[in-house]
Tab-separated table of C-alpha atoms and ligand atoms in Angstrom:
chain	number	residue	atom	x	y	z
A	1	UNK	CA	107.234	148.788	102.517
A	2	UNK	CA	106.873	145.615	100.545
A	3	UNK	CA	104.871	145.146	97.423
A	4	UNK	CA	103.198	141.995	96.246
A	5	UNK	CA	104.936	140.146	93.456
A	6	UNK	CA	103.741	137.059	91.665
A	7	UNK	CA	105.798	134.366	90.031
A	8	UNK	CA	105.385	130.907	88.570
A	9	UNK	CA	107.188	127.901	90.022
A	10	UNK	CA	107.845	124.448	88.679
A	11	UNK	CA	106.367	121.964	91.149
A	12	UNK	CA	109.043	119.442	90.265
A	13	UNK	CA	112.334	121.300	90.559
A	14	UNK	CA	111.379	124.705	91.973
A	15	UNK	CA	112.421	126.680	88.880
A	16	UNK	CA	111.055	130.231	88.973
A	17	UNK	CA	109.642	131.982	85.938
A	18	UNK	CA	107.922	135.314	85.392
A	19	UNK	CA	105.305	133.785	83.128
A	20	UNK	CA	103.535	130.451	82.889
A	21	UNK	CA	105.343	127.751	80.943
A	22	UNK	CA	103.951	124.483	79.633
A	23	UNK	CA	107.296	122.741	79.903
A	24	UNK	CA	109.898	123.513	82.517
A	25	UNK	CA	113.115	124.699	80.904
A	26	UNK	CA	115.129	123.410	83.844
A	27	UNK	CA	113.879	119.835	84.379
A	28	UNK	CA	111.848	119.326	81.166
A	29	UNK	CA	108.703	118.247	83.034
A	30	UNK	CA	105.348	119.154	81.498
A	31	UNK	CA	102.514	121.033	83.130
A	32	UNK	CA	104.151	121.625	86.476
A	33	UNK	CA	103.953	125.435	86.770
A	34	UNK	CA	101.714	127.088	89.317
A	35	UNK	CA	101.351	130.733	90.210
A	36	UNK	CA	102.386	131.822	93.662
A	37	UNK	CA	102.403	135.116	95.478
A	38	UNK	CA	105.693	136.304	96.850
A	39	UNK	CA	106.566	139.297	98.925
A	40	UNK	CA	109.787	141.014	98.123
A	41	UNK	CA	111.422	144.211	99.294
A	42	UNK	CA	110.951	147.119	96.933
A	43	UNK	CA	113.760	148.100	94.567
A	44	UNK	CA	114.733	151.022	96.787
A	45	UNK	CA	115.437	148.804	99.802
A	46	UNK	CA	117.397	146.349	97.716
A	47	UNK	CA	119.656	149.022	96.304
A	48	UNK	CA	120.708	150.700	99.530
A	49	UNK	CA	123.579	148.242	100.021
A	50	UNK	CA	123.087	147.045	103.566
A	51	UNK	CA	126.697	146.000	104.031
A	52	UNK	CA	127.882	149.610	103.903
A	53	UNK	CA	126.153	150.211	107.200
A	54	UNK	CA	128.852	149.909	109.894
A	55	UNK	CA	126.588	149.033	112.836
A	56	UNK	CA	127.491	145.979	114.928
A	57	UNK	CA	126.243	142.542	113.974
A	58	UNK	CA	125.446	139.868	116.521
A	59	UNK	CA	126.642	136.807	114.685
A	60	UNK	CA	130.336	137.056	113.777
A	61	UNK	CA	132.650	134.745	111.843
A	62	UNK	CA	134.498	132.416	114.222
A	63	UNK	CA	137.863	130.662	114.030
A	64	UNK	CA	137.106	127.080	113.093
A	65	UNK	CA	139.346	125.525	115.764
A	66	UNK	CA	137.749	127.605	118.489
A	67	UNK	CA	134.226	126.333	117.812
A	68	UNK	CA	133.203	124.167	120.764
A	69	UNK	CA	131.364	120.989	119.980
A	70	UNK	CA	129.171	119.640	122.732
A	71	UNK	CA	130.091	116.280	124.157
A	72	UNK	CA	126.708	114.661	123.938
A	73	UNK	CA	126.160	115.747	120.374
A	74	UNK	CA	124.047	112.806	119.344
A	75	UNK	CA	120.818	111.506	120.793
A	76	UNK	CA	120.844	107.720	120.726
A	77	UNK	CA	117.378	106.413	119.911
A	78	UNK	CA	115.949	103.098	121.142
A	79	UNK	CA	115.634	102.080	117.499
A	80	UNK	CA	118.923	100.490	116.399
A	81	UNK	CA	118.110	100.667	112.715
A	82	UNK	CA	117.304	104.386	112.938
A	83	UNK	CA	120.581	105.039	114.772
A	84	UNK	CA	122.398	103.156	112.062
A	85	UNK	CA	120.978	105.100	109.116
A	86	UNK	CA	121.518	108.403	110.902
A	87	UNK	CA	125.184	107.537	111.357
A	88	UNK	CA	125.012	106.816	115.093
A	89	UNK	CA	122.043	108.743	116.478
A	90	UNK	CA	120.303	112.055	115.986
A	91	UNK	CA	122.629	115.040	115.767
A	92	UNK	CA	121.372	117.939	117.883
A	93	UNK	CA	120.058	120.846	115.878
A	94	UNK	CA	119.722	118.834	112.681
A	95	UNK	CA	116.798	118.850	110.280
A	96	UNK	CA	115.942	115.379	109.017
A	97	UNK	CA	113.581	114.773	106.122
A	98	UNK	CA	111.850	111.396	105.784
A	99	UNK	CA	110.221	110.706	102.438
A	100	UNK	CA	108.152	107.773	101.296
A	101	UNK	CA	104.958	106.686	99.611
A	102	UNK	CA	101.643	107.110	101.405
A	103	UNK	CA	100.910	104.283	103.818
A	104	UNK	CA	104.452	102.948	103.890
A	105	UNK	CA	104.836	103.685	107.600
A	106	UNK	CA	106.517	107.074	107.997
A	107	UNK	CA	104.113	108.243	110.694
A	108	UNK	CA	104.339	104.877	112.440
A	109	UNK	CA	108.144	104.971	112.447
A	110	UNK	CA	108.326	108.406	114.056
A	111	UNK	CA	105.424	107.810	116.417
A	112	UNK	CA	107.184	104.691	117.637
A	113	UNK	CA	110.295	106.735	118.231
A	114	UNK	CA	108.227	109.358	120.101
A	115	UNK	CA	106.615	106.787	122.362
A	116	UNK	CA	109.791	104.841	123.140
A	117	UNK	CA	112.606	107.350	123.538
A	118	UNK	CA	113.479	108.920	126.880
A	119	UNK	CA	113.498	112.398	125.307
A	120	UNK	CA	110.712	114.929	125.588
A	121	UNK	CA	109.119	114.793	122.147
A	122	UNK	CA	106.695	117.149	120.439
A	123	UNK	CA	104.766	115.425	117.653
A	124	UNK	CA	103.074	117.932	115.369
A	125	UNK	CA	100.375	116.521	113.163
A	126	UNK	CA	98.677	118.366	110.370
A	127	UNK	CA	97.247	115.187	108.877
A	128	UNK	CA	95.592	113.299	111.682
A	129	UNK	CA	93.640	114.374	114.758
A	130	UNK	CA	94.938	113.861	118.280
A	131	UNK	CA	92.478	110.977	118.798
A	132	UNK	CA	93.637	109.179	115.677
A	133	UNK	CA	97.230	109.422	116.773
A	134	UNK	CA	96.387	108.279	120.286
A	135	UNK	CA	94.670	105.194	118.851
A	136	UNK	CA	97.724	104.319	116.835
A	137	UNK	CA	100.044	105.064	119.736
A	138	UNK	CA	98.039	102.669	121.923
A	139	UNK	CA	98.590	100.001	119.322
A	140	UNK	CA	102.359	100.425	119.253
A	141	UNK	CA	102.465	100.960	123.023
A	142	UNK	CA	103.279	104.181	124.893
A	143	UNK	CA	106.364	103.832	127.057
A	144	UNK	CA	107.415	107.463	127.074
A	145	UNK	CA	105.147	109.560	129.284
A	146	UNK	CA	106.894	112.665	128.122
A	147	UNK	CA	105.682	112.861	124.543
A	148	UNK	CA	103.335	115.594	123.441
A	149	UNK	CA	100.945	115.717	120.544
A	150	UNK	CA	99.923	118.929	118.820
A	151	UNK	CA	97.443	119.148	115.937
A	152	UNK	CA	98.342	122.465	114.312
A	153	UNK	CA	99.269	123.681	110.852
A	154	UNK	CA	100.392	127.275	111.357
A	155	UNK	CA	104.192	127.342	111.418
A	156	UNK	CA	104.365	130.383	113.686
A	157	UNK	CA	102.050	128.865	116.270
A	158	UNK	CA	103.955	125.598	116.070
A	159	UNK	CA	107.314	127.228	116.683
A	160	UNK	CA	105.934	129.361	119.520
A	161	UNK	CA	104.509	126.284	121.215
A	162	UNK	CA	107.753	124.425	120.640
A	163	UNK	CA	109.756	127.224	122.214
A	164	UNK	CA	107.567	127.201	125.331
A	165	UNK	CA	107.558	123.409	125.675
A	166	UNK	CA	111.329	123.048	125.077
A	167	UNK	CA	111.230	119.476	123.785
A	168	UNK	CA	114.314	117.354	123.055
A	169	UNK	CA	113.053	116.377	119.610
A	170	UNK	CA	110.338	117.767	117.319
A	171	UNK	CA	108.478	115.731	114.686
A	172	UNK	CA	106.513	117.447	111.908
A	173	UNK	CA	103.971	115.244	110.097
A	174	UNK	CA	103.971	116.393	107.310
A	175	UNK	CA	105.688	119.391	105.708
A	176	UNK	CA	102.995	119.494	103.007
A	177	UNK	CA	100.283	120.299	105.563
A	178	UNK	CA	101.860	123.176	107.452
A	179	UNK	CA	101.874	126.735	106.188
A	180	UNK	CA	103.068	130.211	106.923
A	181	UNK	CA	100.421	132.956	107.221
A	182	UNK	CA	102.850	135.382	105.562
A	183	UNK	CA	102.405	133.642	102.241
A	184	UNK	CA	99.164	133.559	100.319
A	185	UNK	CA	99.643	130.243	98.575
A	186	UNK	CA	98.062	126.989	99.726
A	187	UNK	CA	99.829	124.493	102.027
A	188	UNK	CA	101.969	122.071	100.040
A	189	UNK	CA	102.818	124.595	97.332
A	190	UNK	CA	106.443	125.176	96.443
A	191	UNK	CA	106.788	128.513	98.197
A	192	UNK	CA	105.018	127.285	101.360
A	193	UNK	CA	107.103	124.127	101.600
A	194	UNK	CA	110.274	126.102	101.052
A	195	UNK	CA	109.369	128.833	103.513
A	196	UNK	CA	108.285	126.431	106.268
A	197	UNK	CA	111.326	124.201	105.854
A	198	UNK	CA	113.601	127.240	105.980
A	199	UNK	CA	111.848	128.396	109.132
A	200	UNK	CA	112.245	124.967	110.738
A	201	UNK	CA	115.908	124.848	109.770
A	202	UNK	CA	116.519	128.243	111.435
A	203	UNK	CA	114.642	127.119	114.528
A	204	UNK	CA	116.614	123.869	114.751
A	205	UNK	CA	119.957	125.640	114.396
A	206	UNK	CA	119.148	128.354	116.901
A	207	UNK	CA	117.621	126.161	119.623
A	208	UNK	CA	119.756	123.060	118.932
A	209	UNK	CA	116.594	120.923	118.891
A	210	UNK	CA	116.619	118.263	116.167
A	211	UNK	CA	113.541	118.215	113.927
A	212	UNK	CA	112.163	115.320	111.893
A	213	UNK	CA	110.094	116.361	108.893
A	214	UNK	CA	107.895	113.930	106.982
A	215	UNK	CA	107.573	114.625	103.259
A	216	UNK	CA	105.331	112.975	100.695
A	217	UNK	CA	106.800	111.645	97.494
A	218	UNK	CA	105.455	111.971	93.992
A	219	UNK	CA	104.568	108.985	91.861
A	220	UNK	CA	107.960	108.921	90.183
A	221	UNK	CA	109.549	108.533	93.599
A	222	UNK	CA	111.137	111.886	94.248
A	223	UNK	CA	110.243	113.887	97.324
A	224	UNK	CA	107.289	116.133	96.511
A	225	UNK	CA	107.826	119.833	96.402
A	226	UNK	CA	110.988	121.315	95.075
A	227	UNK	CA	114.251	119.484	94.874
A	228	UNK	CA	115.678	122.342	96.890
A	229	UNK	CA	113.944	120.968	99.957
A	230	UNK	CA	116.614	118.305	99.886
A	231	UNK	CA	119.273	121.011	99.773
A	232	UNK	CA	117.910	122.840	102.806
A	233	UNK	CA	117.771	119.866	105.180
A	234	UNK	CA	120.754	118.085	106.748
A	235	UNK	CA	119.652	114.495	106.297
A	236	UNK	CA	117.336	112.909	103.737
A	237	UNK	CA	115.973	109.457	104.515
A	238	UNK	CA	113.799	107.423	102.204
A	239	UNK	CA	111.383	104.816	103.496
A	240	UNK	CA	110.592	102.246	100.861
A	241	UNK	CA	109.117	98.819	100.326
A	242	UNK	CA	106.195	97.066	98.745
A	243	UNK	CA	102.971	97.644	100.629
A	244	UNK	CA	101.861	94.088	99.945
A	245	UNK	CA	104.829	92.737	101.857
A	246	UNK	CA	105.862	93.511	105.368
A	247	UNK	CA	109.501	94.487	104.713
A	248	UNK	CA	110.522	98.116	104.752
A	249	UNK	CA	113.905	99.601	104.019
A	250	UNK	CA	115.044	102.933	105.418
A	251	UNK	CA	117.767	104.396	103.213
A	252	UNK	CA	119.976	107.468	103.622
A	253	UNK	CA	120.030	109.595	100.489
A	254	UNK	CA	121.948	112.464	102.063
A	255	UNK	CA	123.652	112.802	105.412
A	256	UNK	CA	125.737	115.763	106.500
A	257	UNK	CA	126.878	113.852	109.591
A	258	UNK	CA	127.617	110.361	108.356
A	259	UNK	CA	127.797	107.934	105.480
A	260	UNK	CA	124.973	107.256	103.055
A	261	UNK	CA	125.741	103.570	102.745
A	262	UNK	CA	123.760	102.331	105.696
A	263	UNK	CA	120.256	100.955	105.483
A	264	UNK	CA	117.739	100.003	108.139
A	265	UNK	CA	115.444	97.022	107.699
A	266	UNK	CA	112.043	96.741	109.349
A	267	UNK	CA	109.062	94.458	109.230
A	268	UNK	CA	105.551	95.879	109.686
A	269	UNK	CA	103.136	93.864	111.774
A	270	UNK	CA	100.022	94.563	113.834
A	271	UNK	CA	102.020	96.232	116.606
A	272	UNK	CA	103.903	98.554	114.300
A	273	UNK	CA	107.409	98.365	112.883
A	274	UNK	CA	109.867	95.832	114.172
A	275	UNK	CA	113.631	95.977	113.620
A	276	UNK	CA	115.008	93.098	111.576
A	277	UNK	CA	118.523	92.168	112.566
A	278	UNK	CA	119.010	89.088	110.409
A	279	UNK	CA	117.186	89.899	107.199
A	280	UNK	CA	118.803	87.067	105.245
A	281	UNK	CA	117.088	84.426	107.319
A	282	UNK	CA	113.712	85.879	106.419
A	283	UNK	CA	114.330	86.375	102.727
A	284	UNK	CA	115.188	82.778	101.998
A	285	UNK	CA	112.105	80.615	101.744
A	286	UNK	CA	112.092	77.951	104.403
A	287	UNK	CA	110.680	75.031	102.418
A	288	UNK	CA	113.117	72.194	102.030
A	289	UNK	CA	111.735	70.918	98.770
A	290	UNK	CA	114.149	71.576	95.957
A	291	UNK	CA	112.329	73.181	93.038
A	292	UNK	CA	113.737	74.342	89.738
A	293	UNK	CA	113.907	78.037	88.911
A	294	UNK	CA	115.206	79.264	92.224
A	295	UNK	CA	118.711	80.406	93.171
A	296	UNK	CA	120.107	82.378	96.073
A	297	UNK	CA	122.202	85.502	95.687
A	298	UNK	CA	124.701	86.781	98.230
A	299	UNK	CA	123.983	90.467	97.740
A	300	UNK	CA	124.856	93.637	99.633
A	301	UNK	CA	122.401	96.400	100.477
A	302	UNK	CA	124.147	99.492	101.710
A	303	UNK	CA	126.875	97.982	103.868
A	304	UNK	CA	124.940	94.906	104.919
A	305	UNK	CA	125.124	91.472	103.364
A	306	UNK	CA	121.730	90.125	102.422
A	307	UNK	CA	120.943	86.688	101.036
A	308	UNK	CA	118.108	87.034	98.540
A	309	UNK	CA	116.181	84.294	96.826
A	310	UNK	CA	115.619	84.916	93.117
A	311	UNK	CA	112.930	82.972	91.307
A	312	UNK	CA	112.460	82.503	87.591
A	313	UNK	CA	109.759	80.802	85.574
A	314	UNK	CA	110.422	79.986	81.940
A	315	UNK	CA	107.501	78.489	79.997
A	316	UNK	CA	106.773	78.126	76.273
A	317	UNK	CA	104.918	81.182	74.979
A	318	UNK	CA	101.480	80.242	73.754
A	319	UNK	CA	100.273	83.612	72.583
A	320	UNK	CA	102.480	85.144	69.906
A	321	UNK	CA	105.075	87.473	71.383
A	322	UNK	CA	106.801	85.984	74.445
A	323	UNK	CA	106.335	87.964	77.642
A	324	UNK	CA	109.067	89.193	79.930
A	325	UNK	CA	108.175	90.347	83.386
A	326	UNK	CA	110.348	91.235	86.376
A	327	UNK	CA	109.344	92.146	89.925
A	328	UNK	CA	111.979	93.886	92.018
A	329	UNK	CA	114.544	93.823	89.209
A	330	UNK	CA	115.228	96.025	86.184
A	331	UNK	CA	113.404	94.605	83.153
A	332	UNK	CA	116.035	95.901	80.745
A	333	UNK	CA	118.729	94.144	82.685
A	334	UNK	CA	116.711	90.917	82.493
A	335	UNK	CA	116.479	91.308	78.698
A	336	UNK	CA	120.225	91.805	78.588
A	337	UNK	CA	120.900	88.661	80.621
A	338	UNK	CA	118.558	86.669	78.367
A	339	UNK	CA	120.361	87.973	75.282
A	340	UNK	CA	123.715	86.977	76.775
A	341	UNK	CA	122.451	83.457	77.559
A	342	UNK	CA	121.039	83.120	74.067
A	343	UNK	CA	124.125	84.375	72.256
A	344	UNK	CA	126.952	83.038	74.418
A	345	UNK	CA	125.517	79.731	75.597
A	346	UNK	CA	123.065	78.921	72.820
A	347	UNK	CA	120.153	78.619	75.246
A	348	UNK	CA	116.845	79.278	73.489
A	349	UNK	CA	114.756	81.706	75.530
A	350	UNK	CA	113.317	83.311	72.402
A	351	UNK	CA	110.110	81.253	72.298
A	352	UNK	CA	109.523	81.340	76.047
A	353	UNK	CA	107.724	83.587	78.481
A	354	UNK	CA	110.102	84.633	81.255
A	355	UNK	CA	108.974	85.771	84.704
A	356	UNK	CA	111.382	86.880	87.374
A	357	UNK	CA	110.698	87.583	91.008
A	358	UNK	CA	112.724	88.723	94.019
A	359	UNK	CA	111.574	87.202	97.287
A	360	UNK	CA	110.116	89.504	99.939
A	361	UNK	CA	109.076	92.231	97.497
A	362	UNK	CA	112.524	93.816	97.627
A	363	UNK	CA	113.855	96.039	94.887
A	364	UNK	CA	117.412	94.994	94.190
A	365	UNK	CA	119.913	97.137	92.350
A	366	UNK	CA	123.138	95.382	93.376
A	367	UNK	CA	124.595	94.006	90.094
A	368	UNK	CA	126.050	91.011	91.926
A	369	UNK	CA	122.697	89.223	91.804
A	370	UNK	CA	123.111	88.698	88.030
A	371	UNK	CA	124.760	85.346	88.555
A	372	UNK	CA	121.947	84.023	90.747
A	373	UNK	CA	119.384	85.251	88.226
A	374	UNK	CA	121.215	83.530	85.387
A	375	UNK	CA	121.314	80.327	87.454
A	376	UNK	CA	117.585	80.593	88.204
A	377	UNK	CA	116.791	81.178	84.518
A	378	UNK	CA	118.830	78.192	83.327
A	379	UNK	CA	117.407	76.095	86.134
A	380	UNK	CA	113.844	76.824	85.068
A	381	UNK	CA	114.545	76.422	81.353
A	382	UNK	CA	116.261	73.071	81.771
A	383	UNK	CA	114.079	72.034	84.708
A	384	UNK	CA	117.118	71.156	86.792
A	385	UNK	CA	117.045	72.433	90.353
A	386	UNK	CA	119.944	74.250	91.989
A	387	UNK	CA	120.892	72.636	95.269
A	388	UNK	CA	119.713	74.592	98.339
A	389	UNK	CA	123.187	74.844	99.826
A	390	UNK	CA	124.632	76.778	96.861
A	391	UNK	CA	124.650	80.550	96.499
A	392	UNK	CA	126.012	83.043	93.982
A	393	UNK	CA	127.666	86.462	93.817
A	394	UNK	CA	128.804	87.849	90.487
A	395	UNK	CA	127.964	90.394	87.833
A	396	UNK	CA	127.434	89.130	84.280
A	397	UNK	CA	129.024	91.083	81.418
A	398	UNK	CA	127.878	91.310	77.825
A	399	UNK	CA	130.321	88.696	76.600
A	400	UNK	CA	129.173	86.216	79.209
A	401	UNK	CA	132.092	86.832	81.559
A	402	UNK	CA	131.554	86.803	85.312
A	403	UNK	CA	132.757	90.117	86.675
A	404	UNK	CA	134.076	90.737	90.168
A	405	UNK	CA	131.888	92.236	92.891
A	406	UNK	CA	132.622	94.487	95.850
A	407	UNK	CA	132.989	93.280	99.452
A	408	UNK	CA	133.336	89.670	98.463
A	409	UNK	CA	134.702	88.578	101.856
A	410	UNK	CA	131.636	89.923	103.605
A	411	UNK	CA	129.378	87.977	101.230
A	412	UNK	CA	131.298	84.751	101.758
A	413	UNK	CA	131.133	85.196	105.536
A	414	UNK	CA	127.385	85.795	105.509
A	415	UNK	CA	126.827	82.743	103.277
A	416	UNK	CA	128.926	80.598	105.602
A	417	UNK	CA	127.095	81.951	108.649
A	418	UNK	CA	123.770	80.887	107.172
A	419	UNK	CA	125.012	77.390	106.480
A	420	UNK	CA	125.631	77.514	102.741
A	421	UNK	CA	128.220	74.991	101.621
A	422	UNK	CA	129.227	76.378	98.226
A	423	UNK	CA	129.423	79.941	96.886
A	424	UNK	CA	130.186	80.795	93.263
A	425	UNK	CA	132.097	84.024	92.733
A	426	UNK	CA	134.094	85.608	89.950
A	427	UNK	CA	137.624	84.410	89.354
A	428	UNK	CA	138.649	88.053	88.974
A	429	UNK	CA	137.837	88.752	92.616
A	430	UNK	CA	141.023	86.957	93.650
A	431	UNK	CA	144.653	87.202	92.635
A	432	UNK	CA	145.439	83.785	94.108
A	433	UNK	CA	143.212	80.905	95.088
A	434	UNK	CA	140.757	82.141	97.715
A	435	UNK	CA	141.398	80.797	101.183
A	436	UNK	CA	139.017	81.265	104.072
A	437	UNK	CA	138.938	79.633	107.440
A	438	UNK	CA	135.237	79.000	106.993
A	439	UNK	CA	133.080	75.912	106.468
A	440	UNK	CA	132.234	76.942	102.917
A	441	UNK	CA	133.734	76.062	99.560
A	442	UNK	CA	134.443	79.127	97.398
A	443	UNK	CA	134.306	78.199	93.711
A	444	UNK	CA	135.627	80.742	91.234
A	445	UNK	CA	134.336	80.902	87.680
A	446	UNK	CA	135.110	83.207	84.788
A	447	UNK	CA	132.346	82.485	82.227
A	448	UNK	CA	128.714	81.398	82.194
A	449	UNK	CA	129.907	78.183	80.536
A	450	UNK	CA	131.733	77.344	83.777
A	451	UNK	CA	128.452	77.779	85.622
A	452	UNK	CA	126.678	75.425	83.211
A	453	UNK	CA	129.386	72.838	83.682
A	454	UNK	CA	129.673	73.102	87.457
A	455	UNK	CA	126.016	73.409	88.439
A	456	UNK	CA	123.890	71.952	85.673
A	457	UNK	CA	125.768	68.941	84.362
B	1	TYD	P1	101.528	105.164	108.226
B	1	TYD	O1	102.598	105.297	109.257
B	1	TYD	O2	100.240	105.847	108.468
B	1	TYD	O3	102.072	105.554	106.810
B	1	TYD	P2	102.512	106.993	106.231
B	1	TYD	O4	102.600	107.936	107.366
B	1	TYD	O5	103.817	106.686	105.578
B	1	TYD	O6	101.472	107.362	105.238
B	1	TYD	O7	101.351	103.606	108.018
B	1	TYD	C1	100.119	103.114	107.772
B	1	TYD	C2	100.148	101.671	107.404
B	1	TYD	O8	100.837	100.841	108.303
B	1	TYD	C3	98.715	101.265	107.408
B	1	TYD	O9	98.342	100.915	106.103
B	1	TYD	C4	98.629	100.146	108.355
B	1	TYD	C5	100.008	99.772	108.701
B	1	TYD	N1	100.178	99.494	110.126
B	1	TYD	C6	100.287	98.189	110.553
B	1	TYD	O10	100.257	97.258	109.765
B	1	TYD	N2	100.472	97.933	111.895
B	1	TYD	C7	100.526	98.919	112.806
B	1	TYD	O11	100.686	98.648	114.010
B	1	TYD	C8	100.404	100.269	112.354
B	1	TYD	C9	100.465	101.406	113.339
B	1	TYD	C10	100.241	100.514	111.019
B	2	MG	MG1	101.356	109.568	107.751
């Protein structure tokens, strides 16, 4: 019936080639091709156009308006942050992929869900033994007496067991460890990952049971296995953070049932992951001493306002070439800001080492923190501290202009809520003078020179 066919696949993007290639012609990655065995129908079967056969089919096209949607379509989890990133709970029959670096807390996050929800949960583990998981579950506390653990890696056995158990939610930890006996390649290979995910997707859609799938990520940060894994699933979540700090951010990269703007914030402690409702309060250092080189940014992550402390240290370079180093911020953007300060304001950073740090080990990509960074840099260079009750929100352009930022009202409100007395924002954010009924003074500036005059004179 079927004959064995071999092909080579790029481990990065899933590109298929008949022969081995050193460099992938699709994604330009080097040394990513591996040989895999496929089974395909013979030519004869392919040619006898199946659609000409008039026999009845079970699944027919339906009129869109006549499709009934169930009332209780979403399962609300006890984890508020998880509900938020999923767009208001788990949609029945959806396949959700969670990616993240090893040790970041993916297993902990889903185990916590399994032990706290009121659903019947089947937790499939191909990585850890039942005892290991029990030990961890004891640590985070088992409240749900209806969660099941299953150490198995064969996809067919898993789905059979799942069908008999009829759980409300299935968790697969991780996709790289399970395999289909119909394929010859090793678990974690492109064809195995693709086959197993496809199988899980079919199962989820047919039984209406939502499935969480944990996926490892490669060192450059993309989800391991082919990119097409992300196309197969309904939701892609990314769990990120610095392992040396306790904060973790759960981001939505793709969501077929909601927006991708939401983020969830957690803190990891000895009893597992804890939801953080007021992240700003944690990210601002609590010492009352006023030191130079620190400024607070009113930033936005996803849809949530977040006050972040930025710290800069500018010291004379002793060894030849001055160093520039940034943690949690793009180094090229730091170089650009330094160039702007040098050229537009005549501040001499050229002979100085510059170190920049975001509090809490966060990676920040919101351009509105530019203004706080500039303030921190000037503060450290001139050794003049920025008062603790001031915060900033503005993007800095190449000519030294302060550019407007999105959701400015939300930033001002958050700053006022946390007791800041002054916030600097771009003049271009407002047509008229800003007016808020809040105990905060909103100062608008249009150039870095204004900042120098208002804060550092
Ligand atoms: P884990 O969920 O195993 O990560 P992943 O599945 O993403 O690889 O998380 C493991 C880390 O979390 C481990 O290094 C220890 C830490 N941790 C705690 O700090 N407290 C806890 O209660 C638990 C369960 C884990
Ligand atoms: Mg794990």
